[in-house]
Coordinates of N, CA, C and O in Angstrom, one line a residue:
M22 N 143.7 89.9 99.5 CA 143.7 89.9 101.0 C 142.9 91.1 101.5 O 143.2 92.2 101.0
L23 N 142.0 90.9 102.4 CA 141.3 92.0 103.0 C 142.3 92.8 103.9 O 143.1 92.2 104.6
Q24 N 142.2 94.1 103.9 CA 143.0 95.0 104.7 C 142.1 95.8 105.6 O 140.9 96.0 105.3
K25 N 142.7 96.3 106.7 CA 142.0 97.1 107.6 C 141.4 98.3 106.8 O 142.1 98.9 106.0
G26 N 140.1 98.6 107.0 CA 139.4 99.7 106.3 C 138.7 99.2 105.0 O 137.9 100.0 104.5
D27 N 138.9 98.0 104.6 CA 138.1 97.4 103.4 C 136.7 97.1 103.9 O 136.4 96.8 105.0
L28 N 135.8 97.1 102.9 CA 134.4 96.6 103.1 C 134.4 95.2 102.9 O 135.0 94.7 101.9
L29 N 133.6 94.4 103.7 CA 133.4 93.0 103.5 C 131.9 92.8 103.5 O 131.2 93.2 104.4
A30 N 131.4 92.2 102.4 CA 130.0 91.9 102.2 C 129.8 90.4 102.3 O 130.6 89.6 101.9
F31 N 128.6 90.1 102.9 CA 128.3 88.7 103.1 C 126.8 88.5 102.7 O 126.0 89.2 103.2
D32 N 126.5 87.5 101.9 CA 125.2 87.2 101.4 C 124.9 85.8 101.8 O 125.6 84.9 101.3
T33 N 124.0 85.5 102.7 CA 123.9 84.2 103.4 C 123.4 83.1 102.6 O 124.1 82.1 102.4
D34 N 122.2 83.1 102.1 CA 121.5 82.0 101.3 C 121.7 80.7 102.1 O 122.2 79.7 101.5
M35 N 121.4 80.7 103.3 CA 121.6 79.5 104.2 C 120.3 78.6 104.1 O 119.2 79.1 104.3
V36 N 120.5 77.3 104.0 CA 119.4 76.4 104.1 C 119.5 75.7 105.5 O 120.6 75.2 105.8
G37 N 118.4 75.8 106.2 CA 118.5 75.4 107.6 C 117.5 74.2 107.9 O 117.2 73.4 107.0
P38 N 117.0 74.2 109.1 CA 116.1 73.1 109.5 C 114.9 72.9 108.6 O 114.3 73.9 108.1
Y39 N 114.6 71.7 108.2 CA 113.5 71.3 107.4 C 113.6 71.9 106.0 O 112.6 72.0 105.2
G40 N 114.8 72.3 105.6 CA 115.0 72.8 104.2 C 114.7 74.3 104.0 O 114.8 74.8 102.9
Y41 N 114.2 75.0 105.0 CA 113.9 76.4 104.8 C 115.1 77.3 104.7 O 116.1 77.0 105.3
C42 N 115.0 78.2 103.8 CA 116.1 79.1 103.4 C 116.1 80.4 104.2 O 115.0 81.0 104.4
S43 N 117.2 80.9 104.6 CA 117.3 82.2 105.2 C 118.3 83.0 104.3 O 119.4 82.4 103.9
D44 N 117.9 84.2 104.0 CA 118.7 84.9 103.0 C 118.8 86.4 103.4 O 117.8 87.1 103.3
I45 N 119.9 86.8 104.0 CA 120.1 88.2 104.3 C 121.5 88.6 103.9 O 122.4 87.7 103.7
S46 N 121.8 89.9 103.7 CA 123.1 90.4 103.3 C 123.4 91.5 104.2 O 122.6 92.3 104.5
R47 N 124.7 91.6 104.6 CA 125.2 92.7 105.3 C 126.6 93.1 104.8 O 127.3 92.2 104.2
T48 N 127.0 94.3 105.1 CA 128.3 94.7 104.7 C 129.0 95.3 106.0 O 128.3 96.1 106.7
W49 N 130.2 95.0 106.3 CA 130.9 95.4 107.4 C 132.3 96.0 107.0 O 132.7 95.8 105.9
L50 N 132.9 96.7 108.0 CA 134.2 97.3 107.8 C 135.2 96.3 108.4 O 135.0 95.9 109.6
V51 N 136.3 96.0 107.7 CA 137.4 95.2 108.3 C 138.2 96.1 109.3 O 138.6 97.2 108.9
G52 N 138.4 95.6 110.5 CA 139.2 96.3 111.5 C 138.2 97.2 112.3 O 137.0 97.1 112.3
D53 N 138.9 98.0 113.2 CA 138.1 98.8 114.1 C 138.1 100.3 113.8 O 137.9 101.1 114.7
S54 N 138.4 100.6 112.6 CA 138.5 102.1 112.3 C 137.1 102.6 111.9 O 136.2 101.8 111.7
R55 N 137.0 103.8 111.6 CA 135.8 104.4 111.2 C 135.7 104.3 109.7 O 136.7 104.6 109.0
P56 N 134.5 104.0 109.1 CA 134.4 104.0 107.6 C 134.7 105.4 107.0 O 134.4 106.4 107.6
S57 N 135.2 105.4 105.8 CA 135.4 106.6 105.1 C 134.1 107.3 104.8 O 133.0 106.7 104.8
D58 N 134.2 108.5 104.4 CA 132.9 109.2 104.0 C 132.3 108.6 102.8 O 131.0 108.5 102.8
E59 N 133.1 108.1 101.8 CA 132.5 107.4 100.7 C 131.9 106.1 101.1 O 130.8 105.7 100.6
Q60 N 132.5 105.3 102.0 CA 131.9 104.1 102.5 C 130.6 104.3 103.2 O 129.6 103.6 103.0
R61 N 130.6 105.4 104.0 CA 129.3 105.7 104.7 C 128.2 106.2 103.8 O 127.1 105.8 104.0
K62 N 128.6 106.9 102.7 CA 127.6 107.3 101.7 C 127.0 106.1 101.0 O 125.8 106.0 100.8
L63 N 127.9 105.1 100.6 CA 127.4 103.9 99.9 C 126.4 103.1 100.9 O 125.4 102.6 100.4
Y64 N 126.8 103.0 102.1 CA 126.0 102.3 103.1 C 124.7 103.0 103.3 O 123.6 102.3 103.3
E65 N 124.7 104.3 103.4 CA 123.5 105.1 103.7 C 122.5 104.9 102.5 O 121.3 104.7 102.7
L66 N 123.0 104.9 101.2 CA 122.2 104.7 100.1 C 121.6 103.3 100.0 O 120.4 103.2 99.8
A67 N 122.4 102.3 100.3 CA 121.9 100.9 100.3 C 120.8 100.7 101.4 O 119.8 100.1 101.2
Y68 N 121.1 101.3 102.6 CA 120.2 101.2 103.7 C 118.9 101.9 103.4 O 117.8 101.4 103.6
S69 N 119.0 103.1 102.7 CA 117.8 103.8 102.3 C 117.0 103.0 101.3 O 115.7 103.0 101.4
Q70 N 117.6 102.4 100.4 CA 116.9 101.6 99.4 C 116.1 100.5 100.0 O 114.9 100.3 99.8
V71 N 116.8 99.7 100.8 CA 116.1 98.5 101.5 C 115.0 99.0 102.3 O 113.8 98.5 102.2
H72 N 115.2 100.0 103.2 CA 114.1 100.4 104.1 C 113.0 101.1 103.4 O 111.8 100.9 103.7
Y73 N 113.3 101.9 102.4 CA 112.2 102.6 101.6 C 111.3 101.5 101.0 O 110.1 101.6 101.0
N74 N 112.0 100.6 100.3 CA 111.2 99.5 99.6 C 110.5 98.6 100.6 O 109.3 98.2 100.3
M75 N 111.0 98.4 101.8 CA 110.3 97.6 102.8 C 109.0 98.3 103.2 O 107.9 97.7 103.4
D76 N 109.1 99.6 103.3 CA 108.0 100.5 103.8 C 106.8 100.5 102.7 O 105.7 100.8 103.1
L77 N 107.2 100.2 101.5 CA 106.1 100.2 100.4 C 105.3 98.9 100.4 O 104.1 98.9 100.0
L78 N 105.9 97.8 100.9 CA 105.2 96.5 100.7 C 103.9 96.4 101.5 O 103.8 96.7 102.7
R79 N 102.9 96.0 100.8 CA 101.5 95.8 101.3 C 100.8 94.7 100.6 O 101.0 94.6 99.4
P80 N 100.0 93.9 101.3 CA 99.2 93.0 100.6 C 98.3 93.7 99.5 O 97.8 94.8 99.8
G81 N 98.2 93.1 98.3 CA 97.4 93.6 97.3 C 98.2 94.5 96.3 O 97.7 94.7 95.2
M82 N 99.3 95.0 96.7 CA 100.2 95.8 95.8 C 100.6 94.9 94.7 O 101.1 93.8 94.9
T83 N 100.6 95.4 93.4 CA 101.1 94.6 92.3 C 102.6 94.7 92.2 O 103.2 95.7 92.7
F84 N 103.2 93.7 91.6 CA 104.7 93.8 91.4 C 105.1 95.0 90.6 O 106.1 95.6 90.9
K85 N 104.3 95.3 89.6 CA 104.6 96.5 88.7 C 104.5 97.7 89.5 O 105.3 98.6 89.4
E86 N 103.4 97.9 90.3 CA 103.3 99.1 91.2 C 104.5 99.2 92.1 O 105.0 100.3 92.3
F87 N 104.9 98.1 92.7 CA 106.1 98.1 93.6 C 107.4 98.6 92.8 O 108.1 99.5 93.3
A88 N 107.6 98.0 91.6 CA 108.7 98.4 90.8 C 108.7 99.9 90.4 O 109.7 100.6 90.5
D89 N 107.5 100.4 90.1 CA 107.3 101.8 89.7 C 107.5 102.7 90.8 O 108.0 103.9 90.7
R90 N 107.2 102.3 92.0 CA 107.2 103.2 93.2 C 108.5 103.0 94.0 O 108.8 103.8 95.0
A91 N 109.3 102.0 93.7 CA 110.5 101.7 94.4 C 111.5 102.9 94.5 O 111.5 103.8 93.6
W92 N 112.4 102.8 95.5 CA 113.4 103.8 95.7 C 114.2 104.1 94.4 O 114.6 103.1 93.7
T93 N 114.4 105.3 94.0 CA 115.2 105.6 92.8 C 116.7 105.5 93.0 O 117.2 106.3 93.9
I94 N 117.3 104.7 92.3 CA 118.8 104.5 92.4 C 119.4 105.7 91.7 O 119.1 106.0 90.5
P95 N 120.3 106.4 92.4 CA 121.1 107.5 91.7 C 121.8 107.0 90.4 O 122.3 105.9 90.4
D96 N 121.8 107.8 89.4 CA 122.4 107.5 88.1 C 123.7 106.8 88.1 O 123.9 105.8 87.4
Q97 N 124.7 107.2 89.0 CA 126.0 106.6 88.9 C 126.0 105.2 89.5 O 127.1 104.5 89.3
Y98 N 124.9 104.7 90.1 CA 124.9 103.4 90.6 C 124.0 102.4 89.8 O 123.9 101.2 90.1
I99 N 123.3 103.0 88.8 CA 122.3 102.2 88.1 C 122.9 100.9 87.4 O 122.4 99.8 87.5
K100 N 124.0 101.1 86.7 CA 124.6 100.0 86.0 C 125.0 98.8 86.9 O 124.8 97.7 86.4
N101 N 125.4 99.1 88.1 CA 125.8 98.0 89.0 C 124.6 97.6 89.9 O 124.9 96.8 90.9
R102 N 123.4 97.9 89.7 CA 122.3 97.6 90.5 C 122.2 96.1 90.7 O 122.6 95.3 89.8
Y103 N 121.6 95.6 91.8 CA 121.4 94.2 92.0 C 120.4 93.7 91.0 O 119.6 94.5 90.5
C104 N 120.3 92.5 90.7 CA 119.5 91.9 89.6 C 118.0 92.0 89.9 O 117.2 91.9 88.9
C105 N 117.6 92.2 91.1 CA 116.1 92.4 91.4 C 115.9 93.3 92.6 O 116.9 93.5 93.4
L106 N 114.7 93.8 92.7 CA 114.4 94.7 93.9 C 114.1 93.8 95.1 O 114.4 94.1 96.2
A107 N 113.4 92.6 94.8 CA 113.0 91.7 95.9 C 112.8 90.4 95.2 O 112.5 90.3 94.0
H108 N 112.8 89.3 96.1 CA 112.5 88.0 95.6 C 111.8 87.2 96.7 O 112.1 87.5 97.9
G109 N 111.0 86.2 96.3 CA 110.4 85.3 97.3 C 111.5 84.4 97.9 O 112.6 84.2 97.4
I110 N 111.1 83.9 99.1 CA 112.0 83.0 99.8 C 111.2 82.0 100.6 O 110.1 82.3 101.1
G111 N 111.6 80.8 100.6 CA 111.0 79.7 101.3 C 111.9 78.5 101.5 O 112.8 78.5 102.3
M112 N 111.8 77.6 100.6 CA 112.7 76.4 100.6 C 114.0 76.9 99.9 O 115.1 76.3 100.1
V113 N 113.9 77.8 98.9 CA 115.1 78.4 98.2 C 114.6 79.8 97.8 O 113.5 80.2 98.1
D114 N 115.4 80.5 97.0 CA 114.9 81.7 96.4 C 113.8 81.3 95.4 O 113.9 80.4 94.6
E115 N 112.6 81.9 95.6 CA 111.4 81.5 94.9 C 110.7 82.6 94.3 O 111.1 83.8 94.4
Y116 N 109.6 82.3 93.6 CA 108.7 83.3 93.1 C 108.2 84.2 94.2 O 108.0 83.7 95.3
P117 N 108.1 85.5 93.9 CA 108.4 86.2 92.7 C 109.8 86.7 92.7 O 110.4 86.9 93.8
S118 N 110.2 87.1 91.5 CA 111.5 87.9 91.4 C 111.0 89.3 90.8 O 110.6 89.3 89.7
I119 N 111.2 90.3 91.6 CA 110.6 91.6 91.2 C 111.7 92.4 90.5 O 112.7 92.8 91.1
A120 N 111.5 92.7 89.2 CA 112.5 93.4 88.4 C 112.5 94.9 88.7 O 111.4 95.4 89.1
H121 N 113.6 95.5 88.5 CA 113.7 97.0 88.6 C 112.8 97.6 87.5 O 112.6 97.0 86.4
Q122 N 112.3 98.8 87.7 CA 111.5 99.4 86.7 C 112.2 99.5 85.4 O 111.6 99.3 84.3
A123 N 113.5 99.8 85.5 CA 114.3 100.0 84.3 C 114.4 98.7 83.5 O 114.7 98.7 82.3
D124 N 114.2 97.5 84.1 CA 114.3 96.2 83.5 C 112.9 95.6 83.2 O 112.9 94.4 82.8
W125 N 111.9 96.3 83.5 CA 110.5 95.7 83.5 C 110.2 95.1 82.2 O 109.7 94.0 82.1
D126 N 110.5 95.8 81.1 CA 110.0 95.3 79.8 C 110.7 94.0 79.4 O 110.1 93.2 78.7
S127 N 112.0 93.8 79.9 CA 112.7 92.6 79.5 C 112.6 91.5 80.5 O 112.7 90.3 80.2
A128 N 112.4 91.8 81.8 CA 112.5 90.8 82.9 C 111.3 90.8 83.8 O 111.2 90.0 84.7
G129 N 110.4 91.8 83.7 CA 109.3 91.9 84.7 C 108.1 91.1 84.3 O 107.9 90.7 83.2
Y130 N 107.3 90.7 85.3 CA 106.0 90.1 85.2 C 105.2 90.5 86.3 O 105.7 90.8 87.4
D131 N 103.9 90.6 86.1 CA 103.0 91.1 87.2 C 102.4 90.0 88.0 O 102.5 88.8 87.7
G132 N 101.9 90.4 89.2 CA 101.3 89.5 90.1 C 101.0 90.4 91.3 O 101.1 91.7 91.2
R133 N 100.6 89.9 92.4 CA 100.3 90.6 93.6 C 101.0 90.1 94.9 O 101.1 88.9 95.0
F134 N 101.4 91.0 95.7 CA 101.9 90.6 97.0 C 100.7 90.2 97.9 O 99.6 90.8 97.8
E135 N 100.9 89.1 98.7 CA 99.8 88.7 99.5 C 100.3 88.6 101.0 O 101.5 88.4 101.2
A136 N 99.4 88.8 101.9 CA 99.7 88.6 103.3 C 100.3 87.2 103.5 O 99.8 86.3 103.0
G137 N 101.3 87.1 104.3 CA 102.0 85.9 104.6 C 103.1 85.5 103.7 O 103.9 84.6 103.9
M138 N 103.3 86.3 102.6 CA 104.4 86.0 101.7 C 105.7 86.4 102.4 O 105.8 87.4 103.1
T139 N 106.7 85.6 102.2 CA 108.0 85.9 102.7 C 108.9 86.3 101.5 O 109.0 85.6 100.5
V140 N 109.5 87.5 101.6 CA 110.3 88.0 100.5 C 111.6 88.6 101.1 O 111.7 88.9 102.3
C141 N 112.6 88.8 100.2 CA 113.9 89.4 100.6 C 114.0 90.7 99.8 O 113.8 90.7 98.6
V142 N 114.2 91.8 100.5 CA 114.3 93.1 99.8 C 115.8 93.4 99.7 O 116.6 93.3 100.6
E143 N 116.3 93.7 98.4 CA 117.7 93.7 98.1 C 118.2 95.1 97.7 O 117.5 95.9 97.2
S144 N 119.5 95.3 97.9 CA 120.2 96.5 97.4 C 121.7 96.1 97.2 O 122.3 95.4 98.0
Y145 N 122.2 96.7 96.1 CA 123.7 96.8 96.0 C 123.9 98.2 95.4 O 123.3 98.6 94.4
I146 N 124.8 98.9 96.1 CA 125.1 100.3 95.7 C 126.7 100.3 95.5 O 127.4 100.1 96.5
G147 N 127.1 100.5 94.3 CA 128.5 100.6 93.9 C 128.5 101.3 92.6 O 127.8 100.9 91.6
A148 N 129.4 102.3 92.5 CA 129.4 103.1 91.3 C 130.1 102.3 90.2 O 131.1 101.6 90.4
E149 N 129.7 102.6 88.9 CA 130.4 102.0 87.8 C 131.8 102.6 87.8 O 132.0 103.8 87.9
G150 N 132.8 101.7 87.8 CA 134.2 102.2 87.8 C 134.7 102.4 89.3 O 135.9 102.7 89.5
G151 N 133.8 102.2 90.2 CA 134.2 102.4 91.6 C 135.0 101.3 92.2 O 135.1 100.2 91.5
T152 N 135.5 101.4 93.3 CA 136.4 100.4 93.9 C 135.7 99.6 95.1 O 136.2 98.6 95.6
E153 N 134.5 100.1 95.5 CA 133.8 99.5 96.6 C 132.3 99.6 96.4 O 131.8 100.3 95.6
G154 N 131.6 98.7 97.1 CA 130.1 98.7 97.1 C 129.6 98.2 98.4 O 130.3 97.5 99.1
V155 N 128.3 98.4 98.6 CA 127.6 97.9 99.8 C 126.4 97.0 99.3 O 125.6 97.5 98.5
K156 N 126.3 95.8 99.9 CA 125.2 94.9 99.6 C 124.5 94.7 100.9 O 125.0 94.4 102.0
L157 N 123.2 95.0 100.9 CA 122.3 94.8 102.0 C 121.0 94.0 101.5 O 120.6 94.3 100.4
E158 N 120.5 93.2 102.4 CA 119.3 92.5 102.1 C 118.6 92.1 103.4 O 119.2 91.8 104.4
Q159 N 117.2 92.3 103.4 CA 116.5 92.0 104.6 C 115.3 91.0 104.2 O 114.6 91.2 103.3
Q160 N 115.2 89.9 105.0 CA 114.1 89.0 104.8 C 113.0 89.4 105.7 O 113.1 89.6 106.9
V161 N 111.8 89.5 105.1 CA 110.6 90.0 105.8 C 109.4 89.1 105.4 O 109.4 88.4 104.4
V162 N 108.4 89.2 106.2 CA 107.1 88.6 105.9 C 106.1 89.7 105.8 O 106.1 90.7 106.5
I163 N 105.2 89.6 104.8 CA 104.3 90.7 104.5 C 103.0 90.4 105.4 O 102.4 89.4 105.4
G164 N 102.8 91.5 106.2 CA 101.6 91.4 107.1 C 100.5 92.3 106.6 O 100.7 93.0 105.5
E165 N 99.4 92.4 107.2 CA 98.2 93.2 106.8 C 98.6 94.7 106.6 O 98.0 95.3 105.8
R166 N 99.5 95.2 107.5 CA 99.8 96.6 107.4 C 101.2 96.9 107.0 O 101.7 98.0 107.1
G167 N 101.9 95.9 106.4 CA 103.2 96.2 105.9 C 104.1 94.9 106.2 O 103.5 93.8 106.3
C168 N 105.4 95.1 106.2 CA 106.2 93.9 106.4 C 106.9 93.9 107.8 O 107.1 95.0 108.4
V169 N 107.3 92.7 108.2 CA 107.9 92.5 109.5 C 109.2 91.8 109.2 O 109.2 90.8 108.5
S170 N 110.3 92.3 109.8 CA 111.6 91.6 109.7 C 111.6 90.2 110.3 O 111.0 90.0 111.3
L171 N 112.3 89.3 109.6 CA 112.5 88.0 110.2 C 113.9 87.7 110.7 O 114.2 86.6 110.9
T172 N 114.6 88.8 110.9 CA 116.0 88.6 111.4 C 116.3 89.6 112.5 O 115.8 90.7 112.4
G173 N 117.1 89.2 113.4 CA 117.6 90.1 114.5 C 119.0 90.7 114.1 O 119.5 91.5 114.9
C174 N 119.5 90.4 112.9 CA 120.8 90.9 112.5 C 120.7 92.3 112.2 O 120.0 92.7 111.1
G175 N 121.3 93.2 113.0 CA 121.1 94.6 112.8 C 121.9 95.2 111.6 O 122.7 94.5 111.0
F176 N 121.7 96.5 111.4 CA 122.5 97.2 110.4 C 123.5 98.1 111.2 O 123.4 98.3 112.4
E177 N 124.5 98.6 110.4 CA 125.5 99.5 111.0 C 124.9 100.9 111.0 O 125.3 101.8 110.3
T178 N 123.9 101.1 111.9 CA 123.2 102.4 111.9 C 124.1 103.6 112.4 O 123.8 104.7 112.1
D179 N 125.2 103.3 113.0 CA 126.1 104.4 113.4 C 126.9 104.9 112.3 O 127.6 105.9 112.4
W180 N 126.8 104.3 111.1 CA 127.4 104.8 109.9 C 126.5 105.8 109.2 O 127.0 106.5 108.3
L181 N 125.3 105.9 109.5 CA 124.3 106.7 108.8 C 124.4 108.2 109.3 O 124.8 108.5 110.4

């Protein structure tokens, strides 16, 4: 049972009109109290990862270059990292699935981001052996000068 002060994470993966998929993740606090310092730290790290990686995305960037330049996950959170840095989205989760640099040799493949591609930028921050974690994900379209969010669902910026 969720208790006041617990974190609640939600990952949508909704299929809507004409079969198009919407995929965002957010984490909230149960109740109306202030998050703990540890919860705020987890949230700030996940938020930083998503936004740093969104700022990298450009048409012509290779998947390998993105993985190599992506936000560095602190050591205590590496083991519980999300399965990919970003993935395509359209009718379902689609090509490409961008592996973390640490996973590149076993799961990575190269290609290029293109203008008009729709991708989801992912983060999960939770320490190995920890009791909580934060999951965030933002769906974006890649434009000529970077990416543009496709959702109005905000973040808990007052936690930062």
